[in-house]
Tab-separated table of C-alpha atoms and ligand atoms in Angstrom:
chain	number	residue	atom	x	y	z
A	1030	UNK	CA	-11.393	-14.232	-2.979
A	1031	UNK	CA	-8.162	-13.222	-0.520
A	1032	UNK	CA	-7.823	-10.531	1.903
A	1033	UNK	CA	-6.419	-7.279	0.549
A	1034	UNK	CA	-2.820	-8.137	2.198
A	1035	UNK	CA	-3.177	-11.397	0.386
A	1036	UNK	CA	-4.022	-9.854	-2.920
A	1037	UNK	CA	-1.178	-7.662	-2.758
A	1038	UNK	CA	1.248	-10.421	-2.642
A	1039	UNK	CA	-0.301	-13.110	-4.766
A	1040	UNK	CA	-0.007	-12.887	-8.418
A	1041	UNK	CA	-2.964	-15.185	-10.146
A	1042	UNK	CA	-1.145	-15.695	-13.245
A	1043	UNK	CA	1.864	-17.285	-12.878
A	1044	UNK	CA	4.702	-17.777	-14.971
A	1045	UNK	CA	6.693	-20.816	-13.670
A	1046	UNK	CA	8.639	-18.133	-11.080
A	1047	UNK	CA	6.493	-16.115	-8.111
A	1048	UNK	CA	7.044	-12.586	-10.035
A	1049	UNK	CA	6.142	-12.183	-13.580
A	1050	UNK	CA	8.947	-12.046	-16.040
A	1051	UNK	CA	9.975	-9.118	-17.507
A	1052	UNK	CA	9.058	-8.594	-21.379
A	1053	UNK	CA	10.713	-5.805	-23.098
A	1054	UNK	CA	9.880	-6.841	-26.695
A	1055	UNK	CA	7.898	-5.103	-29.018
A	1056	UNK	CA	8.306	-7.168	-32.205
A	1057	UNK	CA	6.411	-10.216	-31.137
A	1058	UNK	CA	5.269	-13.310	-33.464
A	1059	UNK	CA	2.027	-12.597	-35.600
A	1060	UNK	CA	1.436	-16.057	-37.189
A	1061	UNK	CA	-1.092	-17.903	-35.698
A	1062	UNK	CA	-1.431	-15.766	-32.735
A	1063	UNK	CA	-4.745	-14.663	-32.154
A	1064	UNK	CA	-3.561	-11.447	-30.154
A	1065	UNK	CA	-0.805	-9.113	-31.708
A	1066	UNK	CA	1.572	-8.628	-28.604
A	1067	UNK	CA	2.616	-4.858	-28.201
A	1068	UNK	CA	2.980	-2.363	-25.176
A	1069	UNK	CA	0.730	0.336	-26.896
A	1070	UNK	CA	-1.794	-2.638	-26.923
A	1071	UNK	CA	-1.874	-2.684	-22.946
A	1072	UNK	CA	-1.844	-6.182	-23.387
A	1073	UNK	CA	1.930	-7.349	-22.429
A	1074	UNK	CA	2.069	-10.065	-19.626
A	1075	UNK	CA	3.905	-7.138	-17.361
A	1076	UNK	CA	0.928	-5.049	-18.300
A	1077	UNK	CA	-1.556	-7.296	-17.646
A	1078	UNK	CA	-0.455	-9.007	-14.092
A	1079	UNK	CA	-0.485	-5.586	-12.667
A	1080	UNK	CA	-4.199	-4.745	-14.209
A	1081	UNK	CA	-5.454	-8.180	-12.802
A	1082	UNK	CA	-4.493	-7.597	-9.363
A	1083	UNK	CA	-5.634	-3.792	-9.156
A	1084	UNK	CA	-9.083	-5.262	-10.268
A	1085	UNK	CA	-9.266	-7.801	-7.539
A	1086	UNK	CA	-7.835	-4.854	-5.297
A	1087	UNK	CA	-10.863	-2.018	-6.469
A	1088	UNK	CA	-13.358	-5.408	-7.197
A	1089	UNK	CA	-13.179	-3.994	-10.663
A	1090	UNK	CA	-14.077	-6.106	-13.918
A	1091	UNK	CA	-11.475	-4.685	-15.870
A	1092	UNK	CA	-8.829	-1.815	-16.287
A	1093	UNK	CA	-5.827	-0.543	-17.856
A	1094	UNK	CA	-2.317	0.895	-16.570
A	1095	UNK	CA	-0.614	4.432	-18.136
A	1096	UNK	CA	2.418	6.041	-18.192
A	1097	UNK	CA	1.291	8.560	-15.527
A	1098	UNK	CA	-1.651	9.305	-13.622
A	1099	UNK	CA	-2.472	12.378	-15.855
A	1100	UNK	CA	-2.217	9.644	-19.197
A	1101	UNK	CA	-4.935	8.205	-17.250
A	1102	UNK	CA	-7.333	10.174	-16.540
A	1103	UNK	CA	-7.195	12.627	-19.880
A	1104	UNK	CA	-7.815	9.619	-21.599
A	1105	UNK	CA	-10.947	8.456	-19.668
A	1106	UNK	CA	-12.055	11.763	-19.911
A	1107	UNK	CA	-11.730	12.147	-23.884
A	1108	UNK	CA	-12.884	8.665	-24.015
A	1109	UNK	CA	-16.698	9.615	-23.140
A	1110	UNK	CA	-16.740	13.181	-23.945
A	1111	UNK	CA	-17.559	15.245	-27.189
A	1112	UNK	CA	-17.956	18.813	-28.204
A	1113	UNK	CA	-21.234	20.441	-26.741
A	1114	UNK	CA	-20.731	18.167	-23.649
A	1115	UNK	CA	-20.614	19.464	-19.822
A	1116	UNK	CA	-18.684	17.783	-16.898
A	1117	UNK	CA	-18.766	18.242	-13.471
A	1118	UNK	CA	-15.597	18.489	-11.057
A	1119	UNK	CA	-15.040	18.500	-7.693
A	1120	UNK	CA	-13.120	22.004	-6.799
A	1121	UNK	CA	-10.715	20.044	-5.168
A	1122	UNK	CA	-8.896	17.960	-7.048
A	1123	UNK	CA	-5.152	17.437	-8.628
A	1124	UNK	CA	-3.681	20.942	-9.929
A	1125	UNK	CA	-2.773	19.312	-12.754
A	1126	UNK	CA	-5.900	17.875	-13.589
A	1127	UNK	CA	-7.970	21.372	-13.524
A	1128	UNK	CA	-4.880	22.430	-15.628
A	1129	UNK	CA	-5.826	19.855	-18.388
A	1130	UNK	CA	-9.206	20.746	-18.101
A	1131	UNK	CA	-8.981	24.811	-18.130
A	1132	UNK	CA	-6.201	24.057	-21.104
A	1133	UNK	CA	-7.594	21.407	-23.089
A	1134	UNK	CA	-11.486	21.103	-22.818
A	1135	UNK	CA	-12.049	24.775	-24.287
A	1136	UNK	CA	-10.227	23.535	-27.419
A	1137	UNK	CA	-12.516	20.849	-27.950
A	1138	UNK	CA	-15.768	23.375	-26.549
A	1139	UNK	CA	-16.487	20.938	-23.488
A	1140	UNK	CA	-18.067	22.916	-20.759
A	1141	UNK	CA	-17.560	22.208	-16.880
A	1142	UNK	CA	-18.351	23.875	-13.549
A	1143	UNK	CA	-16.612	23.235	-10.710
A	1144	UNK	CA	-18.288	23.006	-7.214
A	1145	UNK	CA	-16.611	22.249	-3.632
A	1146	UNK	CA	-16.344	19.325	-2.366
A	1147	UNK	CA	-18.700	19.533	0.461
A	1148	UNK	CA	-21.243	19.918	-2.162
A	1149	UNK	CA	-20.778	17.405	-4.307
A	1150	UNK	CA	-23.452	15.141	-3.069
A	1151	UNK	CA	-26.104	17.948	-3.714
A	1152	UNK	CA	-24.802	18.926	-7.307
A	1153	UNK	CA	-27.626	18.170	-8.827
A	1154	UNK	CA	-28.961	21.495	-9.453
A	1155	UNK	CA	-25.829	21.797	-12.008
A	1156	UNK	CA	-27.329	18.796	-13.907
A	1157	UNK	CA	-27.614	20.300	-17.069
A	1158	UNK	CA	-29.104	18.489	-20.070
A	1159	UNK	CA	-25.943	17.882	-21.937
A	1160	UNK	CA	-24.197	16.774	-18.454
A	1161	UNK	CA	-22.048	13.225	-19.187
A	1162	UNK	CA	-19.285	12.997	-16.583
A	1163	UNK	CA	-18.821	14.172	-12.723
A	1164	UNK	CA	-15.637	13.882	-11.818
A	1165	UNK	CA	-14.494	13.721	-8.279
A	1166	UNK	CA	-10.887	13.252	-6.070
A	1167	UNK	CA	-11.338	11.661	-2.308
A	1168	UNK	CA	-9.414	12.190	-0.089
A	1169	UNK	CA	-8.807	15.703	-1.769
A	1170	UNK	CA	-5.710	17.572	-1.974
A	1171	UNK	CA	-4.364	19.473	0.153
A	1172	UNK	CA	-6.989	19.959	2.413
A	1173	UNK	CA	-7.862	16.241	3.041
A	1174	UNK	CA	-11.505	16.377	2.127
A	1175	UNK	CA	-13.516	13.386	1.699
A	1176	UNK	CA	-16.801	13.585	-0.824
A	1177	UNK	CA	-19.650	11.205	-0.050
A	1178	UNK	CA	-19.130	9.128	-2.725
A	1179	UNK	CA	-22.783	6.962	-2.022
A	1180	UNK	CA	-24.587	10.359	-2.555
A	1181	UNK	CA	-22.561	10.916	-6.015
A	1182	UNK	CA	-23.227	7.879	-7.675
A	1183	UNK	CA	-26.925	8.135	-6.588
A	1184	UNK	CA	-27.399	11.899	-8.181
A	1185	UNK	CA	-25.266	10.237	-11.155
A	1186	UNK	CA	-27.294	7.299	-11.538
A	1187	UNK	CA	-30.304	9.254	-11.519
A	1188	UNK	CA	-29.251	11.312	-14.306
A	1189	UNK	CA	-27.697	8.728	-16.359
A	1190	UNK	CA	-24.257	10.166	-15.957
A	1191	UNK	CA	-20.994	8.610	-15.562
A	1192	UNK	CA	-18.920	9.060	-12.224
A	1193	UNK	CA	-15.286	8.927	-12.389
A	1194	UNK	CA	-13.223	8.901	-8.775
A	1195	UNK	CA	-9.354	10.245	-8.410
A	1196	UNK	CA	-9.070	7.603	-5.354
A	1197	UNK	CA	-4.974	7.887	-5.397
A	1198	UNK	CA	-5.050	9.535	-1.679
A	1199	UNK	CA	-6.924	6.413	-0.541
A	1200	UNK	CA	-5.361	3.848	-1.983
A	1201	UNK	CA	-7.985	0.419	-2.487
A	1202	UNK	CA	-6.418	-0.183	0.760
A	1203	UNK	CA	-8.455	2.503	2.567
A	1204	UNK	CA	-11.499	3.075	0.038
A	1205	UNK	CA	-13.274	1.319	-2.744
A	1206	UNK	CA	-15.360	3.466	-4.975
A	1207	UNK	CA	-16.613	0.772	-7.073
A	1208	UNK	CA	-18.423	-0.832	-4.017
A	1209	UNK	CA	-19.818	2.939	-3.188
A	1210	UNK	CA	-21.647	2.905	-7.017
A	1211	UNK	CA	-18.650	4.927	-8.518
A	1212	UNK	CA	-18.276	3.623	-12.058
A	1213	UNK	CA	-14.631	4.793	-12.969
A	1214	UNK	CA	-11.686	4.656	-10.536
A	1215	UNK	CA	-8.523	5.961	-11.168
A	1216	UNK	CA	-4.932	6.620	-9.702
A	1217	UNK	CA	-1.892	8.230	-9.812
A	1218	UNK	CA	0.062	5.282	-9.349
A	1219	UNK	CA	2.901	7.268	-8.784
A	1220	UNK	CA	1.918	8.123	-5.165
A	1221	UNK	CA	1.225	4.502	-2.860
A	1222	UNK	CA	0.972	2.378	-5.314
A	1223	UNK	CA	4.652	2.795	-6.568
A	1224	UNK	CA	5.210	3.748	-3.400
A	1225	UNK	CA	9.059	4.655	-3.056
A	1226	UNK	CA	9.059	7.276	-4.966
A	1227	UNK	CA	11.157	5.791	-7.883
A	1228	UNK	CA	8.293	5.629	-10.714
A	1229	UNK	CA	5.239	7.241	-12.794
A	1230	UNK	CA	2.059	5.382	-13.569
A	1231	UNK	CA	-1.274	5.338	-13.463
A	1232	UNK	CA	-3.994	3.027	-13.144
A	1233	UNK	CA	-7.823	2.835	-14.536
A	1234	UNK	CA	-10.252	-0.087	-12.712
A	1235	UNK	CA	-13.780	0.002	-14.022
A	1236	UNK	CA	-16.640	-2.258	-15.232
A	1237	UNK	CA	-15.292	-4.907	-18.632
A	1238	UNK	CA	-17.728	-2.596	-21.012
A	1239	UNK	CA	-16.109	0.906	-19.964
A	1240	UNK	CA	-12.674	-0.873	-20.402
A	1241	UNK	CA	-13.675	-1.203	-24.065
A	1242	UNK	CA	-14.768	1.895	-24.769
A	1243	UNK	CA	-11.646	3.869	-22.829
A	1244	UNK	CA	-9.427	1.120	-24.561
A	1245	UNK	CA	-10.256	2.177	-27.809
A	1246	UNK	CA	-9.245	5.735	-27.274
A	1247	UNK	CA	-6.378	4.544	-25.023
A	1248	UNK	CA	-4.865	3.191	-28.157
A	1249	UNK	CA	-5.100	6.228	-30.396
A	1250	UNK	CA	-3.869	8.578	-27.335
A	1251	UNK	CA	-0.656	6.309	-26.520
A	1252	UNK	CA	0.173	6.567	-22.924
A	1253	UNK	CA	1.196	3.026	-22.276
A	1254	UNK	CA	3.424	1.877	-19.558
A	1255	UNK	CA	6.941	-0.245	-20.759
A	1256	UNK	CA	7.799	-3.885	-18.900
A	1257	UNK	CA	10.686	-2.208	-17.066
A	1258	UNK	CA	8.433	-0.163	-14.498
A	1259	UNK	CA	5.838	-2.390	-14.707
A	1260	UNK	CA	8.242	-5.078	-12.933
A	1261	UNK	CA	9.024	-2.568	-10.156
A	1262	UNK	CA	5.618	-1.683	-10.005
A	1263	UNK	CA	4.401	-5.590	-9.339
A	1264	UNK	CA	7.557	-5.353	-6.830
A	1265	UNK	CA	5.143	-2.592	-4.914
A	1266	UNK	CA	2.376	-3.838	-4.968
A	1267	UNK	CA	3.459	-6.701	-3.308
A	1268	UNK	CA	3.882	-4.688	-0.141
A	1269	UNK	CA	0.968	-2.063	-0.390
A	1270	UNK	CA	-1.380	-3.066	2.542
A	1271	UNK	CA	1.538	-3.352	5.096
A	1272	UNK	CA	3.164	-0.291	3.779
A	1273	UNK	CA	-0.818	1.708	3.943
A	1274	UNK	CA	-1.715	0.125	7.141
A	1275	UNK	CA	1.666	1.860	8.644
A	1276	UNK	CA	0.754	4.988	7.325
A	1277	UNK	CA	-2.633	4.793	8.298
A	1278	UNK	CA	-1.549	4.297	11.635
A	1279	UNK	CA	1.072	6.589	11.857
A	1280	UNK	CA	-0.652	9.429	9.814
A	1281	UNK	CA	-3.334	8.561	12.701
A	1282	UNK	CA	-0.523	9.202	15.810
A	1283	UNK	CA	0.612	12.461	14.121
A	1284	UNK	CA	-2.700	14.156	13.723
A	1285	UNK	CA	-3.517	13.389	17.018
A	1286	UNK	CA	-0.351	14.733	18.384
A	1287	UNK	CA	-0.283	17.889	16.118
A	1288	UNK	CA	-4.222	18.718	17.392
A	1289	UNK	CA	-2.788	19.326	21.234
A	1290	UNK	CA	0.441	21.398	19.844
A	1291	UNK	CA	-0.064	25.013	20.854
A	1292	UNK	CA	2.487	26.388	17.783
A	1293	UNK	CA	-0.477	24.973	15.269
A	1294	UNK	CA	-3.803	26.342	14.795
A	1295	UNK	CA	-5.742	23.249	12.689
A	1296	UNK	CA	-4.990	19.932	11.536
A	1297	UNK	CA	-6.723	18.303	8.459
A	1298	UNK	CA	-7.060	14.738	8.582
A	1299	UNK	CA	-9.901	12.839	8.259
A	1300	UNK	CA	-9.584	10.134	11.047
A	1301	UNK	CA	-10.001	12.979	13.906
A	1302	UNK	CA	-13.443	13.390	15.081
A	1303	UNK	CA	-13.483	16.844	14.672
A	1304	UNK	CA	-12.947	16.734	10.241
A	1305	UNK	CA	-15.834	18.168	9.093
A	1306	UNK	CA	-16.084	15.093	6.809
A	1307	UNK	CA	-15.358	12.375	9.713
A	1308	UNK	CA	-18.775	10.755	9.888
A	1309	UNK	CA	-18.834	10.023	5.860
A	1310	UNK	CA	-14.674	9.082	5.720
A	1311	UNK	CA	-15.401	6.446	8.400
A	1312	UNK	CA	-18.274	5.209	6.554
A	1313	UNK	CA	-16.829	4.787	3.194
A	1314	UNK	CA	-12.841	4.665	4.131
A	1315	UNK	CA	-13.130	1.201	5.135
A	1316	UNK	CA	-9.441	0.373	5.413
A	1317	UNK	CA	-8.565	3.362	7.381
A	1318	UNK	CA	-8.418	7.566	7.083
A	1319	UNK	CA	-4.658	7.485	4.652
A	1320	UNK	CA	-1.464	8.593	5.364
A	1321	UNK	CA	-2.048	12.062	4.030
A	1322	UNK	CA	-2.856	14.908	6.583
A	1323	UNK	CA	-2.006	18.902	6.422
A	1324	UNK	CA	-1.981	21.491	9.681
A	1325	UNK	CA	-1.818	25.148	9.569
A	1326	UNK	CA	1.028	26.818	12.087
A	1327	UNK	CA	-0.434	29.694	13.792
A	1328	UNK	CA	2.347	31.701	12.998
A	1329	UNK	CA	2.852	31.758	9.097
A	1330	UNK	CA	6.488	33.856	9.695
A	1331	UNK	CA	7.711	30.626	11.195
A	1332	UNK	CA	6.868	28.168	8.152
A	1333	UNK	CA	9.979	28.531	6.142
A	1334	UNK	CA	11.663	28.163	9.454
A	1335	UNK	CA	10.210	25.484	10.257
A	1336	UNK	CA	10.632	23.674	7.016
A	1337	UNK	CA	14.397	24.423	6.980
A	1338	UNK	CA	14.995	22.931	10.474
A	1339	UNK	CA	13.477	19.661	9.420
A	1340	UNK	CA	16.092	16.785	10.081
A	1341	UNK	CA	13.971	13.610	9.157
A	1342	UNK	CA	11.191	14.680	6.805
A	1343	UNK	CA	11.765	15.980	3.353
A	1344	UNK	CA	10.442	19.094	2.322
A	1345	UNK	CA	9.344	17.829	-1.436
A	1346	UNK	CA	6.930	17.537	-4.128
A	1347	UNK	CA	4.836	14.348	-4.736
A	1348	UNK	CA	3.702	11.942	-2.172
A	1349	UNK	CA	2.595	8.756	-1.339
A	1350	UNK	CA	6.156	6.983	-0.027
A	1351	UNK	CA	7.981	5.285	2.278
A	1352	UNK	CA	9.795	8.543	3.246
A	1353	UNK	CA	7.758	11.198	5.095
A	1354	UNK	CA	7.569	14.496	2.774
A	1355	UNK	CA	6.356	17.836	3.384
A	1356	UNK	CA	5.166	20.539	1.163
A	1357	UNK	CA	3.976	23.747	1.505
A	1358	UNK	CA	1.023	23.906	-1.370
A	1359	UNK	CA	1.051	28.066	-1.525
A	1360	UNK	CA	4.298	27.741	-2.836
A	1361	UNK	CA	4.130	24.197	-4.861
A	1362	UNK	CA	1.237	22.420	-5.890
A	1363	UNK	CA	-1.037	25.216	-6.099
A	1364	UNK	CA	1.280	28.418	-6.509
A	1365	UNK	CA	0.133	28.852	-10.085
A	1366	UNK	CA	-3.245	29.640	-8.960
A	1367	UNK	CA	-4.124	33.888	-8.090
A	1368	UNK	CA	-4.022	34.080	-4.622
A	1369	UNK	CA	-7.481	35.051	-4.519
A	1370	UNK	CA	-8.433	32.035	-6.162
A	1371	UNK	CA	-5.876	29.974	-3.779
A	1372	UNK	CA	-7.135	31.639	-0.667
A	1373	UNK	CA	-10.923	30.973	-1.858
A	1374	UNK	CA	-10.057	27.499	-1.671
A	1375	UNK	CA	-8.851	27.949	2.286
A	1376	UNK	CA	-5.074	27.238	0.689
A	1377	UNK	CA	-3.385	29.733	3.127
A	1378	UNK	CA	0.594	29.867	3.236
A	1379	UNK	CA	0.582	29.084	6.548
A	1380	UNK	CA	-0.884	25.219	5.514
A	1381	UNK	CA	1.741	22.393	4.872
A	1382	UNK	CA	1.272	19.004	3.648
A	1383	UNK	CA	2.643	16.187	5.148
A	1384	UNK	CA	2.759	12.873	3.316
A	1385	UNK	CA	3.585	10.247	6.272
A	1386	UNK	CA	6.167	7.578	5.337
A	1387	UNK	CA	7.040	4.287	6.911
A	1388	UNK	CA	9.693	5.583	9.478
A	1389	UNK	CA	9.026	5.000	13.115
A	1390	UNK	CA	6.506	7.203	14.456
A	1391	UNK	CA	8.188	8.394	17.467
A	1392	UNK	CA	11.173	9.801	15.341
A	1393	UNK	CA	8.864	11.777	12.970
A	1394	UNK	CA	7.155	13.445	15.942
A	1395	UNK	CA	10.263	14.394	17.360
A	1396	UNK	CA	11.201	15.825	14.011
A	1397	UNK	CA	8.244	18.114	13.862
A	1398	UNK	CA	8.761	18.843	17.807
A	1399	UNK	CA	12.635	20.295	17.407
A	1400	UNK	CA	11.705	21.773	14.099
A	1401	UNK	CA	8.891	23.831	16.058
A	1402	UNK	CA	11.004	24.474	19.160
A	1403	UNK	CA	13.961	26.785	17.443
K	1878	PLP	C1	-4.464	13.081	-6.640
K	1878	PLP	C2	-3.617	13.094	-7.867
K	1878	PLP	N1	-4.147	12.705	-9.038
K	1878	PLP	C3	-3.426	12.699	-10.176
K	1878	PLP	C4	-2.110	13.109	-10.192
K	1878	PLP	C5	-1.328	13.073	-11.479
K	1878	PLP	O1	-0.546	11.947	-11.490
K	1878	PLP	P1	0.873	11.816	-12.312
K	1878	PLP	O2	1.793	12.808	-11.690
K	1878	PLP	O3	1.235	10.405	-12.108
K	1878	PLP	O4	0.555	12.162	-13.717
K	1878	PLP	C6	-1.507	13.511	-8.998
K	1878	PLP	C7	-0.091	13.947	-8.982
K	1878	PLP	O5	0.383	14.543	-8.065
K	1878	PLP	C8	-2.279	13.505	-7.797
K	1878	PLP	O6	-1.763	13.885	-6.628
């Protein structure tokens, strides 16, 4: 077994060359092959180099790679779940994902409840009989909440139920839910493990007997991944855990810095003592606290300012890259939602998002500074 860094870089099965070669076919020989070669299969060579070394990455048994992180995780949700079933979320998680499940579960009469993520280690008072899935993101977006992911699995295991984590924020850099008890992982490869912002995938790492079952499904529902991205995605992955550990570190600088600024009012970022969730993110975020952090200005007049006057950092959607972004989620990620709703969730316009890239520290913190000095 290799150290993370290690694991990034090294790809078990080898093809004569370092990096796998790239297959685009998809007529392939039948004739005495045992296996019928074909990218809805999930079993290409491309496919498969990049699902061996996410396993050794999450110490998974087996897993599978999408098209996108939401091909993922609807199909490990319709995978295990039936009509007359109940699932359990975590209130904050993806806006996309509660969009697939306020859109699509009600067609299919699959009940959930929602509860926040501070709770989600007590949920078991919203065990209900016919309770099969909880489903949970960590780090959570945008407010950069961490769920105690021990204290899941154990309610879960109790009841028989099946835990799924959304562990994209972390990266298996930073966190490994499998280790925790968390049977399911899954990513929006998009974010770090693509990394550059170039690419949409996503990634499922889970026990060899939950491969089969989501596999099955996986090949009615479609959402594989073709040899063309898969090649840039091996590319990434070969520099994940230096690219992380910068982030971590600088993501770490930046929160810091932004707690002593009089202009903001609070800073969201696990790694500072003061996160509500601190004690539980250094327990479980073994790699490090992410590159993702969000701060409220104290005067919400100024944010548009401030966003304009932004040299360095890019005010954009997505996350997870070498460049440093910045969003506003009012107005993006979570704009769909009534502001009642939004507000509930402590998703003020006067929070922004800041995805920390790879650029030298110093620069981004001067960014920020002149942006918040006009
Ligand atoms: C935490 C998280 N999970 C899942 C997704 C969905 O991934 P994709 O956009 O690759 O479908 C996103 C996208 O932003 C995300 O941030």
């Amino acid at each position: 077994m290799y150290s993370k860094e290690t694991t990034c870089v090294y790809n078990q099965q080898q093809h004569q060359g370092v990096n796998t070669p790239i297959f685009t076919s998809t007529a392939n020989r039948y004739i005495g092959f045992d296996e019928i070669l074909y990218p809805r299969n999930f079993n290409t060579e491309n496919q498969k180099a990049i699902v061996d070394k996410l396993c050794r990455l999450e110490h998974g048994e087996a897993g599978l790679i999408f098209s996108s992180g939401t091909a993922a995780i609807a199909t490990v949700l319709f995978s295990f779940l039936k009509a007359g079933d109940h699932v359990l979320f975590s209130q904050e998680i993806y806006g996309g994902t509660v969009k697939l499940i306020e859109e699509e579960f009600p067609k299919y009469n699959i009940a959930f409840d929602f509860v926040s993520s501070a709770d989600m280690g007590n949920m078991e008072s919203l065990v209900r009989e016919n309770t099969r899935v909880v489903y949970t993101e960590t780090p959570s977006n945008p407010l950069i909440s961490v769920v105690d992911l021990e204290a899941v699995a154990a309610v879960a295991k109790k009841h028989n139920l099946l835990t799924v984590v959304d562990s994209t924020f972390a990266t298996p850099i930073n966190q490994n839910p499998i280790l925790l008890g968390i049977d399911i992982v899954v990513h929006s490869g998009t974010k770090y493990l693509g990394g550059h912002h170039d690419l949409c995938f996503g990634a499922v790492i889970t026990s060899q007997r939950l491969k089969d079952v989501i596999y099955q499904s996986a090949l009615n529902f479609g959402g594989s991944l073709n040899g063309l991205d898969c090649y840039l995605i091996e590319r990434s992955l070969k520099t994940l855990a230096l690219r992380v550990e910068k982030q971590n570190a600088s993501a770490m600088k930046i929160a810091t810095a932004l707690q002593e600024n009089p202009q903001i009012s609070t800073v969201y970022y696990p790694g500072l003592q003061q996160h509500p969730n601190h004690v539980v993110a250094a327990r479980q975020m073994t790699g490090g606290f992410g590159g993702m952090l969000s701060f409220e200005l104290k005067d919400v007049a100024k944010t548009g300012a401030f966003l304009g006057r932004l040299q360095l950092i890019i005010p954009a959607l997505s996350l997870g890259g070498v460049d440093t972004t910045i969003c506003q989620p009012s107005k993006s990620s979570h704009a769909n939602l009534p502001e009642e709703e939004r507000l509930a969730l402590g998703i003020r316009d006067s929070l922004l998002r800041l995805s920390v890239g790879i650029e030298d520290v110093a620069d981004l913190l001067r960014d920020i500074e002149n942006a918040m000095k006009h």
